[in-house]
CSV table of C-alpha atoms in Angstrom, one decimal:
chain,number,residue,atom,x,y,z
A,11,UNK,CA,-59.8,-71.8,50.8
A,12,UNK,CA,-61.9,-73.5,53.6
A,13,UNK,CA,-59.3,-72.2,56.0
A,14,UNK,CA,-59.8,-68.7,54.8
A,15,UNK,CA,-63.6,-69.0,54.9
A,16,UNK,CA,-63.3,-70.1,58.6
A,17,UNK,CA,-60.9,-67.4,59.3
A,18,UNK,CA,-62.8,-64.5,57.8
A,19,UNK,CA,-66.4,-65.8,57.8
A,20,UNK,CA,-68.7,-63.6,55.7
A,21,UNK,CA,-66.5,-60.5,55.6
A,22,UNK,CA,-66.4,-58.3,52.5
A,23,UNK,CA,-63.7,-58.5,49.9
A,24,UNK,CA,-62.2,-55.2,51.3
A,25,UNK,CA,-62.3,-56.5,54.9
A,26,UNK,CA,-60.7,-59.8,53.8
A,27,UNK,CA,-58.0,-58.0,51.7
A,28,UNK,CA,-57.3,-55.5,54.4
A,29,UNK,CA,-56.9,-58.3,56.9
A,30,UNK,CA,-54.5,-60.1,54.6
A,31,UNK,CA,-52.7,-57.0,53.9
A,32,UNK,CA,-52.2,-56.3,57.6
A,33,UNK,CA,-50.9,-59.8,58.1
A,34,UNK,CA,-48.3,-59.2,55.3
A,35,UNK,CA,-49.7,-61.7,52.9
A,36,UNK,CA,-49.5,-59.3,50.0
A,37,UNK,CA,-50.1,-61.9,47.2
A,38,UNK,CA,-53.4,-63.1,48.6
A,39,UNK,CA,-54.3,-59.5,49.6
A,40,UNK,CA,-53.7,-58.4,46.0
A,41,UNK,CA,-56.2,-61.0,44.7
A,42,UNK,CA,-58.9,-60.0,47.1
A,43,UNK,CA,-58.4,-56.2,46.2
A,44,UNK,CA,-58.6,-57.1,42.5
A,45,UNK,CA,-61.9,-58.8,43.3
A,46,UNK,CA,-63.1,-55.5,44.9
A,47,UNK,CA,-62.1,-53.3,42.0
A,48,UNK,CA,-65.6,-53.5,40.5
A,49,UNK,CA,-67.4,-52.7,43.8
A,50,UNK,CA,-68.0,-49.7,46.0
A,51,UNK,CA,-64.4,-49.8,47.3
A,52,UNK,CA,-62.8,-49.5,43.9
A,53,UNK,CA,-60.6,-46.6,44.7
A,54,UNK,CA,-59.4,-48.1,47.9
A,55,UNK,CA,-58.7,-51.4,46.2
A,56,UNK,CA,-56.8,-49.9,43.3
A,57,UNK,CA,-54.5,-48.0,45.6
A,58,UNK,CA,-53.9,-51.1,47.7
A,59,UNK,CA,-53.2,-53.3,44.6
A,60,UNK,CA,-50.2,-50.9,43.8
A,61,UNK,CA,-49.1,-51.1,47.5
A,62,UNK,CA,-49.2,-55.0,47.2
A,63,UNK,CA,-47.3,-55.0,44.0
A,64,UNK,CA,-44.6,-52.7,45.6
A,65,UNK,CA,-44.5,-54.9,48.8
A,66,UNK,CA,-44.1,-58.0,46.8
A,67,UNK,CA,-41.3,-56.4,44.8
A,68,UNK,CA,-39.6,-55.2,48.0
A,69,UNK,CA,-39.9,-58.8,49.3
A,70,UNK,CA,-38.1,-60.1,46.3
A,71,UNK,CA,-35.4,-57.4,46.7
A,72,UNK,CA,-35.0,-58.6,50.3
A,73,UNK,CA,-34.7,-62.2,49.1
A,74,UNK,CA,-32.1,-61.1,46.5
A,75,UNK,CA,-30.0,-59.5,49.2
A,76,UNK,CA,-30.2,-62.8,51.2
A,77,UNK,CA,-29.1,-64.8,48.2
A,78,UNK,CA,-26.2,-62.4,47.6
A,79,UNK,CA,-25.1,-63.0,51.1
A,80,UNK,CA,-25.3,-66.8,50.4
A,81,UNK,CA,-23.1,-66.3,47.4
A,82,UNK,CA,-25.8,-67.1,44.7
A,83,UNK,CA,-25.8,-63.9,42.5
A,84,UNK,CA,-27.6,-65.6,39.6
A,85,UNK,CA,-30.6,-66.4,41.7
A,86,UNK,CA,-30.5,-63.1,43.2
A,87,UNK,CA,-30.6,-61.5,39.7
A,88,UNK,CA,-33.6,-63.5,38.9
A,89,UNK,CA,-35.4,-62.2,42.0
A,90,UNK,CA,-34.4,-58.6,41.1
A,91,UNK,CA,-35.7,-58.9,37.5
A,92,UNK,CA,-39.0,-60.2,39.0
A,93,UNK,CA,-39.1,-57.3,41.3
A,94,UNK,CA,-38.7,-54.8,38.4
A,95,UNK,CA,-41.5,-56.6,36.6
A,96,UNK,CA,-43.9,-56.6,39.5
A,97,UNK,CA,-43.2,-53.1,41.1
A,98,UNK,CA,-45.6,-50.2,40.5
A,99,UNK,CA,-43.5,-47.5,42.2
A,100,UNK,CA,-40.5,-46.3,40.0
A,101,UNK,CA,-38.4,-45.9,43.1
A,102,UNK,CA,-38.8,-49.6,43.9
A,103,UNK,CA,-37.9,-50.5,40.3
A,104,UNK,CA,-34.9,-48.3,40.6
A,105,UNK,CA,-33.8,-49.9,43.8
A,106,UNK,CA,-33.9,-53.4,42.1
A,107,UNK,CA,-32.1,-52.1,39.1
A,108,UNK,CA,-29.3,-50.4,41.2
A,109,UNK,CA,-28.7,-53.7,42.9
A,110,UNK,CA,-28.5,-55.5,39.6
A,111,UNK,CA,-26.0,-52.9,38.5
A,112,UNK,CA,-24.0,-53.4,41.6
A,113,UNK,CA,-24.0,-57.2,41.0
A,114,UNK,CA,-22.8,-56.6,37.4
A,115,UNK,CA,-20.0,-54.3,38.6
A,116,UNK,CA,-18.8,-57.0,41.0
A,117,UNK,CA,-19.0,-59.5,38.1
A,118,UNK,CA,-17.0,-57.2,35.9
A,119,UNK,CA,-14.2,-56.8,38.6
A,120,UNK,CA,-14.0,-60.5,39.0
A,121,UNK,CA,-13.8,-61.1,35.3
A,122,UNK,CA,-11.0,-58.5,35.1
A,123,UNK,CA,-8.9,-60.3,37.6
A,124,UNK,CA,-6.3,-62.3,36.0
A,125,UNK,CA,-5.7,-65.9,37.0
A,126,UNK,CA,-2.4,-67.2,38.0
A,127,UNK,CA,-1.1,-70.7,37.0
A,128,UNK,CA,1.8,-72.7,38.5
A,129,UNK,CA,5.0,-73.5,36.7
A,130,UNK,CA,3.8,-77.1,36.3
A,131,UNK,CA,0.7,-75.9,34.5
A,132,UNK,CA,2.7,-73.6,32.2
A,133,UNK,CA,5.1,-76.3,31.4
A,134,UNK,CA,2.2,-78.6,30.5
A,135,UNK,CA,1.0,-75.9,28.1
A,136,UNK,CA,4.4,-75.5,26.6
A,137,UNK,CA,5.0,-79.2,26.2
A,138,UNK,CA,1.5,-79.5,24.6
A,139,UNK,CA,2.7,-77.2,21.8
A,140,UNK,CA,5.7,-79.3,20.9
A,141,UNK,CA,5.9,-81.5,17.9
A,142,UNK,CA,6.4,-85.3,18.6
A,143,UNK,CA,10.1,-85.2,17.4
A,144,UNK,CA,10.8,-82.2,19.6
A,145,UNK,CA,9.1,-83.9,22.6
A,146,UNK,CA,11.2,-87.1,22.0
A,147,UNK,CA,14.5,-85.2,21.8
A,148,UNK,CA,13.8,-83.0,24.9
A,149,UNK,CA,12.8,-86.1,26.9
A,150,UNK,CA,16.4,-87.2,26.6
A,151,UNK,CA,17.7,-84.1,28.2
A,152,UNK,CA,15.8,-84.5,31.4
A,153,UNK,CA,14.8,-81.8,34.0
A,154,UNK,CA,17.4,-79.1,32.8
A,155,UNK,CA,15.6,-78.6,29.5
A,156,UNK,CA,12.3,-78.0,31.3
A,157,UNK,CA,14.0,-75.4,33.5
A,158,UNK,CA,15.5,-73.8,30.5
A,159,UNK,CA,12.4,-73.5,28.4
A,160,UNK,CA,10.5,-72.0,31.4
A,161,UNK,CA,13.2,-69.3,31.6
A,162,UNK,CA,12.9,-68.7,27.9
A,163,UNK,CA,9.2,-68.3,28.0
A,164,UNK,CA,9.5,-66.0,31.0
A,165,UNK,CA,11.8,-63.7,29.0
A,166,UNK,CA,14.9,-64.6,31.1
A,167,UNK,CA,17.0,-64.9,28.0
A,168,UNK,CA,20.5,-64.7,29.5
A,169,UNK,CA,19.7,-67.5,31.9
A,170,UNK,CA,18.0,-69.6,29.2
A,171,UNK,CA,21.0,-69.2,26.9
A,172,UNK,CA,23.4,-70.3,29.5
A,173,UNK,CA,21.2,-73.4,30.4
A,174,UNK,CA,20.6,-74.4,26.8
A,175,UNK,CA,24.4,-74.0,25.8
A,176,UNK,CA,25.2,-76.2,28.8
A,177,UNK,CA,22.7,-78.9,27.6
A,178,UNK,CA,24.1,-78.5,24.0
A,179,UNK,CA,27.6,-79.5,25.1
A,180,UNK,CA,26.6,-83.0,26.0
A,181,UNK,CA,23.7,-83.5,23.5
A,182,UNK,CA,24.3,-86.4,21.1
A,183,UNK,CA,22.0,-85.3,18.2
A,184,UNK,CA,20.6,-81.9,18.9
A,185,UNK,CA,18.0,-80.5,16.4
A,186,UNK,CA,15.2,-78.6,18.1
A,187,UNK,CA,17.6,-77.5,20.8
A,188,UNK,CA,19.2,-75.2,18.2
A,189,UNK,CA,15.8,-73.6,17.6
A,190,UNK,CA,15.2,-72.7,21.3
A,191,UNK,CA,18.8,-71.6,21.6
A,192,UNK,CA,18.4,-69.3,18.7
A,193,UNK,CA,15.4,-67.8,20.2
A,194,UNK,CA,17.1,-67.4,23.6
A,195,UNK,CA,20.2,-65.8,21.9
A,196,UNK,CA,18.0,-63.4,20.0
A,197,UNK,CA,16.2,-62.4,23.1
A,198,UNK,CA,19.6,-61.7,24.6
A,199,UNK,CA,20.4,-59.5,21.7
A,200,UNK,CA,23.0,-61.9,20.2
A,201,UNK,CA,21.8,-61.6,16.7
A,202,UNK,CA,24.7,-63.4,15.0
A,203,UNK,CA,24.6,-66.3,17.5
A,204,UNK,CA,20.8,-66.5,17.2
A,205,UNK,CA,20.9,-66.6,13.4
A,206,UNK,CA,23.6,-69.2,13.5
A,207,UNK,CA,21.6,-71.5,15.7
A,208,UNK,CA,18.4,-71.1,13.6
A,209,UNK,CA,20.3,-71.8,10.4
A,210,UNK,CA,21.8,-74.9,12.1
A,211,UNK,CA,18.3,-76.0,13.1
A,212,UNK,CA,16.9,-75.8,9.5
A,213,UNK,CA,19.9,-77.7,8.2
A,214,UNK,CA,19.2,-80.5,10.6
A,215,UNK,CA,15.6,-81.0,9.2
A,216,UNK,CA,15.0,-83.6,6.6
A,217,UNK,CA,13.4,-82.2,3.3
A,218,UNK,CA,10.0,-83.9,4.1
A,219,UNK,CA,9.7,-82.4,7.6
A,220,UNK,CA,6.9,-79.9,7.2
A,221,UNK,CA,6.3,-78.2,10.5
A,222,UNK,CA,5.4,-75.1,12.4
A,223,UNK,CA,8.9,-75.0,13.7
A,224,UNK,CA,10.5,-74.9,10.3
A,225,UNK,CA,8.2,-72.0,9.5
A,226,UNK,CA,9.0,-70.2,12.7
A,227,UNK,CA,12.7,-70.4,12.0
A,228,UNK,CA,12.1,-69.0,8.6
A,229,UNK,CA,10.0,-66.1,9.9
A,230,UNK,CA,12.7,-65.3,12.5
A,231,UNK,CA,15.4,-65.2,9.7
A,232,UNK,CA,13.1,-63.1,7.6
A,233,UNK,CA,12.6,-60.7,10.6
A,234,UNK,CA,16.3,-60.4,11.1
A,235,UNK,CA,16.8,-59.7,7.3
A,236,UNK,CA,14.2,-57.0,7.5
A,237,UNK,CA,15.6,-55.3,10.6
A,238,UNK,CA,18.9,-55.2,8.7
A,239,UNK,CA,17.0,-53.4,5.9
A,240,UNK,CA,17.3,-56.4,3.6
A,241,UNK,CA,13.7,-56.6,2.2
A,242,UNK,CA,14.8,-58.9,-0.6
A,243,UNK,CA,16.5,-61.2,2.0
A,244,UNK,CA,13.3,-61.3,4.0
A,245,UNK,CA,11.3,-62.2,1.0
A,246,UNK,CA,13.7,-64.9,0.1
A,247,UNK,CA,13.1,-66.6,3.4
A,248,UNK,CA,9.3,-66.6,2.8
A,249,UNK,CA,9.7,-67.8,-0.7
A,250,UNK,CA,11.9,-70.6,0.6
A,251,UNK,CA,9.3,-71.5,3.1
A,252,UNK,CA,6.6,-71.7,0.4
A,253,UNK,CA,8.9,-73.9,-1.7
A,254,UNK,CA,9.6,-76.2,1.3
A,255,UNK,CA,6.0,-76.5,2.4
A,256,UNK,CA,4.4,-76.6,-1.0
A,257,UNK,CA,0.6,-76.7,-0.6
A,258,UNK,CA,0.6,-75.5,2.9
A,259,UNK,CA,-1.2,-72.1,3.4
A,260,UNK,CA,0.9,-71.0,6.3
A,261,UNK,CA,4.0,-69.6,4.4
A,262,UNK,CA,1.5,-67.5,2.3
A,263,UNK,CA,-0.1,-66.3,5.5
A,264,UNK,CA,3.4,-65.3,6.9
A,265,UNK,CA,4.4,-63.6,3.8
A,266,UNK,CA,1.0,-61.6,3.6
A,267,UNK,CA,1.4,-60.6,7.2
A,268,UNK,CA,5.0,-59.4,6.5
A,269,UNK,CA,4.0,-57.4,3.4
A,270,UNK,CA,1.1,-55.7,5.2
A,271,UNK,CA,3.3,-54.7,8.1
A,272,UNK,CA,5.9,-53.5,5.6
A,273,UNK,CA,3.3,-51.0,4.2
A,274,UNK,CA,2.2,-52.8,1.1
A,275,UNK,CA,-1.4,-53.9,1.9
A,276,UNK,CA,-2.6,-54.4,-1.7
A,277,UNK,CA,0.2,-56.9,-2.4
A,278,UNK,CA,-0.5,-58.6,1.0
A,279,UNK,CA,-4.1,-59.1,0.0
A,280,UNK,CA,-3.0,-60.8,-3.2
A,281,UNK,CA,-0.8,-63.2,-1.4
A,282,UNK,CA,-3.3,-63.8,1.4
A,283,UNK,CA,-6.1,-64.6,-1.2
A,284,UNK,CA,-3.7,-67.4,-2.3
A,285,UNK,CA,-3.5,-68.6,1.3
A,286,UNK,CA,-7.3,-68.6,1.4
A,287,UNK,CA,-7.5,-70.6,-1.8
A,288,UNK,CA,-4.9,-73.1,-0.6
A,289,UNK,CA,-6.2,-73.7,3.0
A,290,UNK,CA,-8.5,-76.5,3.7
A,291,UNK,CA,-12.2,-75.9,3.4
A,292,UNK,CA,-12.8,-78.5,6.0
A,293,UNK,CA,-10.4,-76.9,8.5
A,294,UNK,CA,-10.1,-73.2,7.5
A,295,UNK,CA,-7.6,-71.0,9.3
A,296,UNK,CA,-9.3,-67.9,10.9
A,297,UNK,CA,-5.9,-66.1,10.9
A,298,UNK,CA,-6.0,-65.9,7.1
A,299,UNK,CA,-9.5,-64.3,7.4
A,300,UNK,CA,-8.1,-62.0,10.0
A,301,UNK,CA,-5.1,-60.9,7.9
A,302,UNK,CA,-7.3,-60.3,4.9
A,303,UNK,CA,-9.5,-58.1,6.9
A,304,UNK,CA,-6.5,-56.1,8.0
A,305,UNK,CA,-5.0,-56.0,4.6
A,306,UNK,CA,-8.1,-54.8,2.9
A,307,UNK,CA,-8.7,-52.2,5.6
A,308,UNK,CA,-5.2,-50.9,5.2
A,309,UNK,CA,-5.8,-50.9,1.4
A,310,UNK,CA,-8.9,-48.7,2.0
A,311,UNK,CA,-11.3,-51.4,0.8
A,312,UNK,CA,-13.7,-51.4,3.8
A,313,UNK,CA,-16.4,-53.7,2.2
A,314,UNK,CA,-14.0,-56.5,1.6
A,315,UNK,CA,-12.4,-55.9,5.1
A,316,UNK,CA,-15.8,-56.2,6.9
A,317,UNK,CA,-16.6,-59.3,4.9
A,318,UNK,CA,-13.5,-61.1,5.9
A,319,UNK,CA,-13.5,-60.0,9.5
A,320,UNK,CA,-17.2,-61.3,9.5
A,321,UNK,CA,-16.0,-64.6,8.0
A,322,UNK,CA,-13.7,-65.0,11.0
A,323,UNK,CA,-16.5,-64.2,13.4
A,324,UNK,CA,-18.7,-66.7,11.7
A,325,UNK,CA,-15.8,-69.2,12.1
A,326,UNK,CA,-15.9,-68.8,15.9
A,327,UNK,CA,-19.7,-68.7,16.2
A,328,UNK,CA,-19.9,-71.8,14.1
A,329,UNK,CA,-17.9,-73.6,16.8
A,330,UNK,CA,-20.0,-72.0,19.5
A,331,UNK,CA,-17.0,-70.1,20.7
A,332,UNK,CA,-18.1,-66.5,21.5
A,333,UNK,CA,-14.7,-65.4,23.0
A,334,UNK,CA,-13.6,-63.5,19.9
A,335,UNK,CA,-10.1,-62.4,19.3
A,336,UNK,CA,-9.8,-58.6,19.8
A,337,UNK,CA,-7.6,-58.5,16.7
A,338,UNK,CA,-10.8,-59.3,14.8
A,339,UNK,CA,-13.6,-57.9,16.8
A,340,UNK,CA,-12.2,-54.5,17.5
A,341,UNK,CA,-11.4,-53.5,13.9
A,342,UNK,CA,-14.7,-55.0,12.8
A,343,UNK,CA,-16.5,-52.9,15.4
A,344,UNK,CA,-14.7,-49.8,14.3
A,345,UNK,CA,-15.5,-50.4,10.6
A,346,UNK,CA,-19.1,-51.0,11.4
A,347,UNK,CA,-19.3,-47.9,13.4
A,348,UNK,CA,-17.6,-45.9,10.6
A,349,UNK,CA,-20.3,-47.2,8.2
A,350,UNK,CA,-23.3,-46.6,10.4
A,351,UNK,CA,-23.9,-50.1,11.7
A,352,UNK,CA,-24.0,-49.2,15.3
A,353,UNK,CA,-25.9,-52.3,16.5
A,354,UNK,CA,-23.2,-54.6,15.1
A,355,UNK,CA,-20.5,-52.4,16.6
A,356,UNK,CA,-22.2,-52.7,19.9
A,357,UNK,CA,-22.4,-56.4,19.7
A,358,UNK,CA,-18.7,-56.7,19.2
A,359,UNK,CA,-17.8,-54.5,22.1
A,360,UNK,CA,-20.2,-56.3,24.4
A,361,UNK,CA,-18.9,-59.7,23.4
A,362,UNK,CA,-15.3,-58.6,24.1
A,363,UNK,CA,-16.3,-57.3,27.5
A,364,UNK,CA,-17.3,-60.8,28.5
A,365,UNK,CA,-14.2,-62.4,26.9
A,366,UNK,CA,-10.8,-63.5,28.1
A,367,UNK,CA,-8.9,-60.2,27.4
A,368,UNK,CA,-9.7,-59.0,31.0
A,369,UNK,CA,-6.9,-56.4,31.0
A,370,UNK,CA,-9.0,-54.4,28.4
A,371,UNK,CA,-12.4,-55.0,29.8
A,372,UNK,CA,-12.7,-51.3,30.8
A,373,UNK,CA,-12.0,-50.3,27.2
A,374,UNK,CA,-14.7,-52.6,25.8
A,375,UNK,CA,-17.3,-51.6,28.4
A,376,UNK,CA,-16.5,-47.9,27.7
A,377,UNK,CA,-17.0,-48.3,23.9
A,378,UNK,CA,-20.0,-50.5,24.3
A,379,UNK,CA,-21.6,-47.8,26.5
A,380,UNK,CA,-20.6,-45.1,24.1
A,381,UNK,CA,-22.1,-46.9,21.0
A,382,UNK,CA,-25.2,-47.9,23.0
A,383,UNK,CA,-25.8,-44.3,23.9
A,384,UNK,CA,-25.6,-43.3,20.2
A,385,UNK,CA,-28.3,-45.9,19.6
A,386,UNK,CA,-30.5,-44.3,22.2
A,387,UNK,CA,-30.2,-47.2,24.7
A,388,UNK,CA,-29.4,-45.2,27.6
A,389,UNK,CA,-30.0,-47.5,30.4
A,390,UNK,CA,-27.9,-50.3,28.9
A,391,UNK,CA,-25.2,-47.7,28.1
A,392,UNK,CA,-25.1,-46.6,31.7
A,393,UNK,CA,-24.7,-50.1,32.9
A,394,UNK,CA,-21.7,-50.6,30.6
A,395,UNK,CA,-20.2,-47.3,31.7
A,396,UNK,CA,-20.6,-48.1,35.4
A,397,UNK,CA,-18.9,-51.5,34.8
A,398,UNK,CA,-16.0,-49.6,33.1
A,399,UNK,CA,-15.7,-47.2,36.0
A,400,UNK,CA,-15.5,-49.9,38.4
A,401,UNK,CA,-12.4,-51.6,37.0
A,402,UNK,CA,-10.5,-48.9,35.0
A,403,UNK,CA,-6.9,-48.4,36.0
A,404,UNK,CA,-5.7,-46.0,33.4
A,405,UNK,CA,-6.0,-42.3,34.5
A,406,UNK,CA,-6.7,-41.1,30.9
A,407,UNK,CA,-9.3,-43.7,30.3
A,408,UNK,CA,-10.9,-43.1,33.7
A,409,UNK,CA,-11.3,-39.4,32.7
A,410,UNK,CA,-13.0,-40.4,29.5
A,411,UNK,CA,-15.4,-42.8,31.3
A,412,UNK,CA,-16.2,-40.1,33.9
A,413,UNK,CA,-17.0,-37.7,31.1
A,414,UNK,CA,-19.3,-40.1,29.5
A,415,UNK,CA,-21.1,-40.7,32.8
A,416,UNK,CA,-21.4,-37.1,33.6
A,417,UNK,CA,-22.9,-36.5,30.1
A,418,UNK,CA,-25.9,-38.5,31.2
């Protein structure tokens, strides 16, 4: 302050403020003008306070642009939000908001870009899903089995079949090898060969071996029976799995899913309720909740459907995991919208737009924008629709987004 006194001497508040304003020290000038608001120069001071606020906001916008060039969008966003809060002129606020919108569009595009992983990383994920006995068996086969399972997971079924059959010729005690061979043959449209390999795999297992792979084989055999219009044969496979795995909820889950997809949702719900009762309270399976939601929705019991879908969402939020499965969040959003709970529907679409299902981000942004507009939240709706427009690739969907934007 002593420096300012020496600099400006006994000048009036207006003179001090004008000098600071002309120097570009808008923050200090604003304080001086505010002191002059009660004096004779009140009109001049009031006008200049607004000019100072806009100049400060414009300075923050300039700083935001600098931060964007430096690759720090988060700090840039903070500056822009500050500019919106400070600015008096609506045009300045709009300039800051437009830049925020551009940042968010860039962010949306980046999120929509899929990440590629190497063969080594994919193989690590595959091996991580194996049971211990499977890993021990495959370790004996060496590199050829790794090449074969990569081909299998890439959908190169003919090549995978040839590789797996070559390994089988010299394998001493194959078991899980039959499982992957069965999958490869089925993918290669060799139904009889695939079924034969799956049956061989099941016969190799001990009675006390309860595993995902046993259930997987049963499910595949059930699918084959169903495709052959043998509903009873399919149900027999699921019932056998229930008998083999006793108190495990997963065979009930598989049967319930099968019944629902077969067009009997009420029966599916009954079986799935058993799955819910059998599964561990300490470690519940969200897939049971999801299936119950779908079954009750198909059975036209929306209240129960909503409750089970919400239970699944609670499961994820309880683990602080907000990347919700679309198979849960989308039908939940649709049900809430149908029953007038637009806020909750918008919450689901917004969450999905930030999730890992990047290929459908445009879809989620579009519906978030549509529902937000129905809620009267026009600014937020437009932000969502602009993000959708920036990343959409489907022509029909692009037309729908354009129509929503033009309806503004």
